[in-house]
XYZ file of C-alpha atoms in Angstrom:
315
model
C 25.373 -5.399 28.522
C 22.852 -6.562 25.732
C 21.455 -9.982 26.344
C 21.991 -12.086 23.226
C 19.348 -13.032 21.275
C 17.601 -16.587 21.927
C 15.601 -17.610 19.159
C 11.991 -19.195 20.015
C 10.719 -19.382 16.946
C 9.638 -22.831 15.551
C 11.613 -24.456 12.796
C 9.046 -23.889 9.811
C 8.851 -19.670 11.085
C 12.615 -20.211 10.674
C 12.906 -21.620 7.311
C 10.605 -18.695 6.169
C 12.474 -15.895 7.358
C 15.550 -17.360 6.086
C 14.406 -17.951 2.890
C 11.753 -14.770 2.352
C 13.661 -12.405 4.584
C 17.238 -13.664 4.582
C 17.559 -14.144 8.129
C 20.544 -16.632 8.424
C 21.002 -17.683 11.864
C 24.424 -17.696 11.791
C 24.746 -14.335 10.997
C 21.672 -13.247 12.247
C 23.282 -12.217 16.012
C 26.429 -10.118 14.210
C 23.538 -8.472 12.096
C 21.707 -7.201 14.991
C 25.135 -5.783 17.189
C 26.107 -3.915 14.103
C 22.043 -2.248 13.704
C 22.089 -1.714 17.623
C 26.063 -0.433 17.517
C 25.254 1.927 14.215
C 22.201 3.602 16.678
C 24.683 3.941 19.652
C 27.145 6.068 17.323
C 23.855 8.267 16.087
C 23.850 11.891 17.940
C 20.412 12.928 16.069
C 17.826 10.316 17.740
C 17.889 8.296 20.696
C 15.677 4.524 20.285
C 15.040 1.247 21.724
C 17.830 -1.241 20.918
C 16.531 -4.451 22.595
C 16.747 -7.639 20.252
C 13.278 -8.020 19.459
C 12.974 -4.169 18.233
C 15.997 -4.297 16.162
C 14.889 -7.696 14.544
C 11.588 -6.109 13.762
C 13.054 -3.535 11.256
C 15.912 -5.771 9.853
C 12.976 -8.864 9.245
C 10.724 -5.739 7.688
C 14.004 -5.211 5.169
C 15.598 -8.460 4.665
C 18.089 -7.996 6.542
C 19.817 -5.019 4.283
C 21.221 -2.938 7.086
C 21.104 0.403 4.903
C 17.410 -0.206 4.550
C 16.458 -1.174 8.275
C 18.043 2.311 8.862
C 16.451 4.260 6.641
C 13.226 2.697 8.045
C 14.196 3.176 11.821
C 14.807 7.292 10.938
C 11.720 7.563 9.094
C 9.806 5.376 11.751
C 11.368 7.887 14.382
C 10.673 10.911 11.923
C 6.422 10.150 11.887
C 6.529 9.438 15.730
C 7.690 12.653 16.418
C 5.348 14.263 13.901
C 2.436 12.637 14.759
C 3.133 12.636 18.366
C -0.671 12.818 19.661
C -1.238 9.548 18.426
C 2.345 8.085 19.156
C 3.842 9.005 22.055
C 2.905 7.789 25.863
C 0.861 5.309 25.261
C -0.717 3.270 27.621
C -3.099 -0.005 26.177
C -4.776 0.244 29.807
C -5.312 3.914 29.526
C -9.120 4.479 30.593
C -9.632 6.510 26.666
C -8.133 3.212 24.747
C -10.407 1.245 26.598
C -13.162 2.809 25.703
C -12.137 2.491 22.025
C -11.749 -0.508 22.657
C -15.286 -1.354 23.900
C -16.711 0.064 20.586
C -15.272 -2.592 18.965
C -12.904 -0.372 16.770
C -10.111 -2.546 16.277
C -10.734 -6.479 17.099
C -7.729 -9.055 16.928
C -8.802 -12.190 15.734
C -7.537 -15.541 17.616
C -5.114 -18.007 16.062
C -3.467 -17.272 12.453
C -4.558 -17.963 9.272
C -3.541 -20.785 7.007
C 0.369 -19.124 6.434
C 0.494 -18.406 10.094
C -0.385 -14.955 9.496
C -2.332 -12.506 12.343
C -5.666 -10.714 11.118
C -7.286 -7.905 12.556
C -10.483 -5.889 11.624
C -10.627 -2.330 11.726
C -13.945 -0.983 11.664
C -13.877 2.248 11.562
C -17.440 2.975 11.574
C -17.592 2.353 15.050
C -15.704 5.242 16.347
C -18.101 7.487 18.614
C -17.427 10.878 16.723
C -19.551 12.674 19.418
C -16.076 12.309 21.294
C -17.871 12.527 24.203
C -15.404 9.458 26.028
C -12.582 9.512 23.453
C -11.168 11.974 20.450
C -10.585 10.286 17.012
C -7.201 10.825 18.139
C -7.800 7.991 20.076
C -8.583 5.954 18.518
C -5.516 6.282 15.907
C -3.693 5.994 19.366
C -5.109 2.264 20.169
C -4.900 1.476 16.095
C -1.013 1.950 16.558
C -0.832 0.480 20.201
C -2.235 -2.608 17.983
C 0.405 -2.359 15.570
C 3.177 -2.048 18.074
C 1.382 -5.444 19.996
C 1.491 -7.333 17.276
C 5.063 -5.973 15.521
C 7.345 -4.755 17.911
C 6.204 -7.741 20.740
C 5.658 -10.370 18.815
C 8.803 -12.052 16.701
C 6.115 -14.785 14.837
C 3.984 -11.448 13.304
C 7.465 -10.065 12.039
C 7.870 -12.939 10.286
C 4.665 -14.135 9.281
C 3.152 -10.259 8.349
C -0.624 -9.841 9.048
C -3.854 -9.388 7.069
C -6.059 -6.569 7.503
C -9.893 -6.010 7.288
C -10.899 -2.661 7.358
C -14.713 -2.351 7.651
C -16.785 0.611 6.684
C -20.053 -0.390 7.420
C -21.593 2.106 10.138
C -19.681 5.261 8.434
C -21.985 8.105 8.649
C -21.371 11.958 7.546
C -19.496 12.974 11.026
C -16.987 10.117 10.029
C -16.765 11.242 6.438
C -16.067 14.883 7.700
C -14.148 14.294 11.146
C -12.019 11.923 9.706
C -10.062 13.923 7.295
C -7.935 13.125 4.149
C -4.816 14.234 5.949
C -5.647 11.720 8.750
C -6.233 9.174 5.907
C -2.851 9.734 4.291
C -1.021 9.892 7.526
C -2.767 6.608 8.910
C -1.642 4.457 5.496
C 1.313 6.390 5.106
C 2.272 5.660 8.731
C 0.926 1.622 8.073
C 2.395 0.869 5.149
C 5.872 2.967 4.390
C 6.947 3.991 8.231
C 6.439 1.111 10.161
C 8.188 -2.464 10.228
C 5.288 -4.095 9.058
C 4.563 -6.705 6.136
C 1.352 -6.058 4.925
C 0.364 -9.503 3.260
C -3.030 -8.556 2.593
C -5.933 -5.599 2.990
C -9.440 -6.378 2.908
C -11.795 -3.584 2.170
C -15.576 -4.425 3.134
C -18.654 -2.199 2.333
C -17.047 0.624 1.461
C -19.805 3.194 -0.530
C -19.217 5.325 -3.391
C -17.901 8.467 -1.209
C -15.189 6.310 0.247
C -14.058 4.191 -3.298
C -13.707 7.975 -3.672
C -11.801 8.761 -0.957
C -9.733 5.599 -0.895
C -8.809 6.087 -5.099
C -7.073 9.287 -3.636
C -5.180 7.724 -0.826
C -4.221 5.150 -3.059
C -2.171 7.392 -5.044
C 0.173 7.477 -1.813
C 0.404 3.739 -1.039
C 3.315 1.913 -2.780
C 2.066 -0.391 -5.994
C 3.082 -3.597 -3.737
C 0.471 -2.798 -1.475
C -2.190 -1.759 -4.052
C -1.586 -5.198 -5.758
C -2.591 -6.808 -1.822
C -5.460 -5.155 -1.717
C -9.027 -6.718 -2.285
C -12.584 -5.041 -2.188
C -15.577 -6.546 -0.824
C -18.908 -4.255 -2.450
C -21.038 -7.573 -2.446
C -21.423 -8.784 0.945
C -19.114 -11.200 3.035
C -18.981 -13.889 0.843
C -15.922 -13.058 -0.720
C -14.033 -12.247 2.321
C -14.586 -15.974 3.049
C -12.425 -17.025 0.596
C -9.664 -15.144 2.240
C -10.291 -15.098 5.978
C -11.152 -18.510 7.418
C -14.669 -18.446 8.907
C -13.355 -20.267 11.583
C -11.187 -16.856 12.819
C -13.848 -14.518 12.472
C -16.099 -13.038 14.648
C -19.836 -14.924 14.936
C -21.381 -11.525 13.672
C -19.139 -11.331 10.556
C -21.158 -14.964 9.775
C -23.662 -16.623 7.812
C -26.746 -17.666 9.731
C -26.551 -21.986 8.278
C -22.619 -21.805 9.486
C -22.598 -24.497 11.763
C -18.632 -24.692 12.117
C -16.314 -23.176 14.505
C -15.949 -19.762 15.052
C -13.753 -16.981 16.736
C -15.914 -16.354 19.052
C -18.521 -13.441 19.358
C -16.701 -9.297 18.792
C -17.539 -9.017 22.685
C -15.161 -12.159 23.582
C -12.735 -10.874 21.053
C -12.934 -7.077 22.285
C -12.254 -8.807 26.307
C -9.345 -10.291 25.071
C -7.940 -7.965 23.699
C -8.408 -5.713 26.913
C -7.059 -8.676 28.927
C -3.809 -8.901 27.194
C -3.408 -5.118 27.088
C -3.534 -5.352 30.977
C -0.449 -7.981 31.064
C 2.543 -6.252 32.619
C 5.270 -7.934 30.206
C 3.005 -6.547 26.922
C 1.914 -2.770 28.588
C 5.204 -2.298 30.119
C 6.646 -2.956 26.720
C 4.617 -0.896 24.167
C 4.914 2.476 27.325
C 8.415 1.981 26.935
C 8.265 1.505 23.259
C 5.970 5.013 23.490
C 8.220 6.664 25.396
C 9.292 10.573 24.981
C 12.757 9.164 25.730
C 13.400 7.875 22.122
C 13.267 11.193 20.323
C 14.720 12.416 16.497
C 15.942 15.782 15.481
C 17.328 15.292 11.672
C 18.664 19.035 12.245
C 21.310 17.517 14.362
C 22.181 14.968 11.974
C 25.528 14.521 10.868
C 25.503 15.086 7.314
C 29.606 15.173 6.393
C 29.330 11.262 7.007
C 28.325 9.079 4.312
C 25.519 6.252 4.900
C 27.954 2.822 4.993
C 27.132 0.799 1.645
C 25.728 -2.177 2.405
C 23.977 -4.753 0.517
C 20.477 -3.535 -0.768
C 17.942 -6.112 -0.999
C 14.618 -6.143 -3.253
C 12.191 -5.170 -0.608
C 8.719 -7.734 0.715
């Protein structure tokens, strides 16, 4: 039997979602047995049905039940397409670590002024002489990140995260190696497949080949996210005014900032490792990963009509 659901979240993350995502808490249990009873009845795909999962995908849709489904199916749908970067993944595998020790992905401590997680993604610093890791790689820990922060942690559901994606570093192998379809799949996966609420993307030092690149993949992205979206071409300066200094890493600094920091990108990349390590958050995102949740839309019922339910505008 499902344990109920326990809420732990403090009592302004609780206004928010009730008001921004419609998360009553009186109805809020009923919501999630009819999600988790709806996945039960499904004969196409088999998925995780734990509280916090389910509650990740109904916060990510307001709560509309025909949406969180159509999310779950299509969140399903890329895992099993893009299965080299989804499935079996293990944050303490030796290959993510290594990722992880270029400084590819870096969490930043605390949240941000609206409680919000950030998270750099610099994706110069990918070794593309693959000589410890593939690229594939690290796509794998990008998403490992996603499912820490999303699928583990109610506060991020709520609260959505801000990203900084940094090109300094590209060179030509990254330009090449990296290809558009890995571009499209890696937004498309981000920002229409996944139970994520993308409050903000930061685009630093980006170049003239990649505003090329980027106007391209842009055509994909939805115009909500397009409108979140901010470049940096003029140093960090600007980034300041949306990412407290205070959260970033000491390299990402001026040299006459004399406040608090986030600590150096090698405290911030040990960190990182240490809490992959913890058995309560690996255990989670290798079940999460597992080859046991699996979709096959060819087995899909299609003589029964999607319930009508209530279809909220979309955050």
């Amino acid at each position: 039997m499902t344990t109920p659901y326990v809420c732990k979240l403090d009592a302004a993350t609780q206004e928010k979602a009730l008001k921004e995502l419609n998360e009553d808490p009186k109805n809020r249990q009923g919501a999630i047995d009819t999600f988790r009873k709806w996945i039960l009845e499904q004969k196409h795909f088999k998925s995780p049905t734990d509280n916090i999962f389910l509650l990740a995908f109904l916060r990510a849709r307001k709560f509309s039940q025909l949406e969180a489904r159509r999310m779950l199916e299509n969140f399903l749908k890329r895992r099993e397409k893009l299965n080299v970067w989804f499935k079996d993944l293990d944050p303490a595998d030796d290959k993510i670590s290594h990722v992880i020790d270029d400084g590819v992905v870096l969490v930043l401590p605390g949240r941000d002024s609206e409680s919000r997680k950030v998270f750099v993604f610099n994706v110069g610093n990918i070794d593309m002489s693959e000589k410890k890791y593939t690229k594939n790689d690290a796509f794998r820990l990008f998403v490992t990140v996603l499912d820490y922060l999303y699928l583990c942690d109610e506060m991020t559901q709520v609260h959505g995260t801000v990203t900084v994606i940094d090109f300094s570093h590209m060179t030509f192998a990254h330009q090449t190696k990296i290809t558009l379809e890995d571009r499209k799949n890696f937004l498309g996966t981000w920002q229409k497949n996944y139970p994520a609420r993308i409050k903000g993307v930061h685009l630093y030092n980006l170049g003239s080949f990649m505003e090329f690149i980027m106007m391209i993949v842009k055509m994909a992205m939805s115009e909500k996210v397009q409108k979140r979206i901010v470049v940096h071409a003029h140093g960090l300066e600007s980034l300041y005014k949306y990412i407290p200094e205070k959260m970033l890493p000491d390299e990402y600094l001026a040299d006459d900032y004399t406040g608090s920091t986030g600590g150096s990108q090698k405290q911030m990349i040990d960190q990182l490792k240490d809490d992959f390590r913890k058995p309560e958050i690996r255990d989670r995102i290798r079940h999460l990963s597992s080859r046991e949740f699996h979709i096959d839309m060819k087995q899909k019922d299609s003589s029964v009509p999607e319930a009508s339910f209530r279809k909220l505008a979309v955050d």
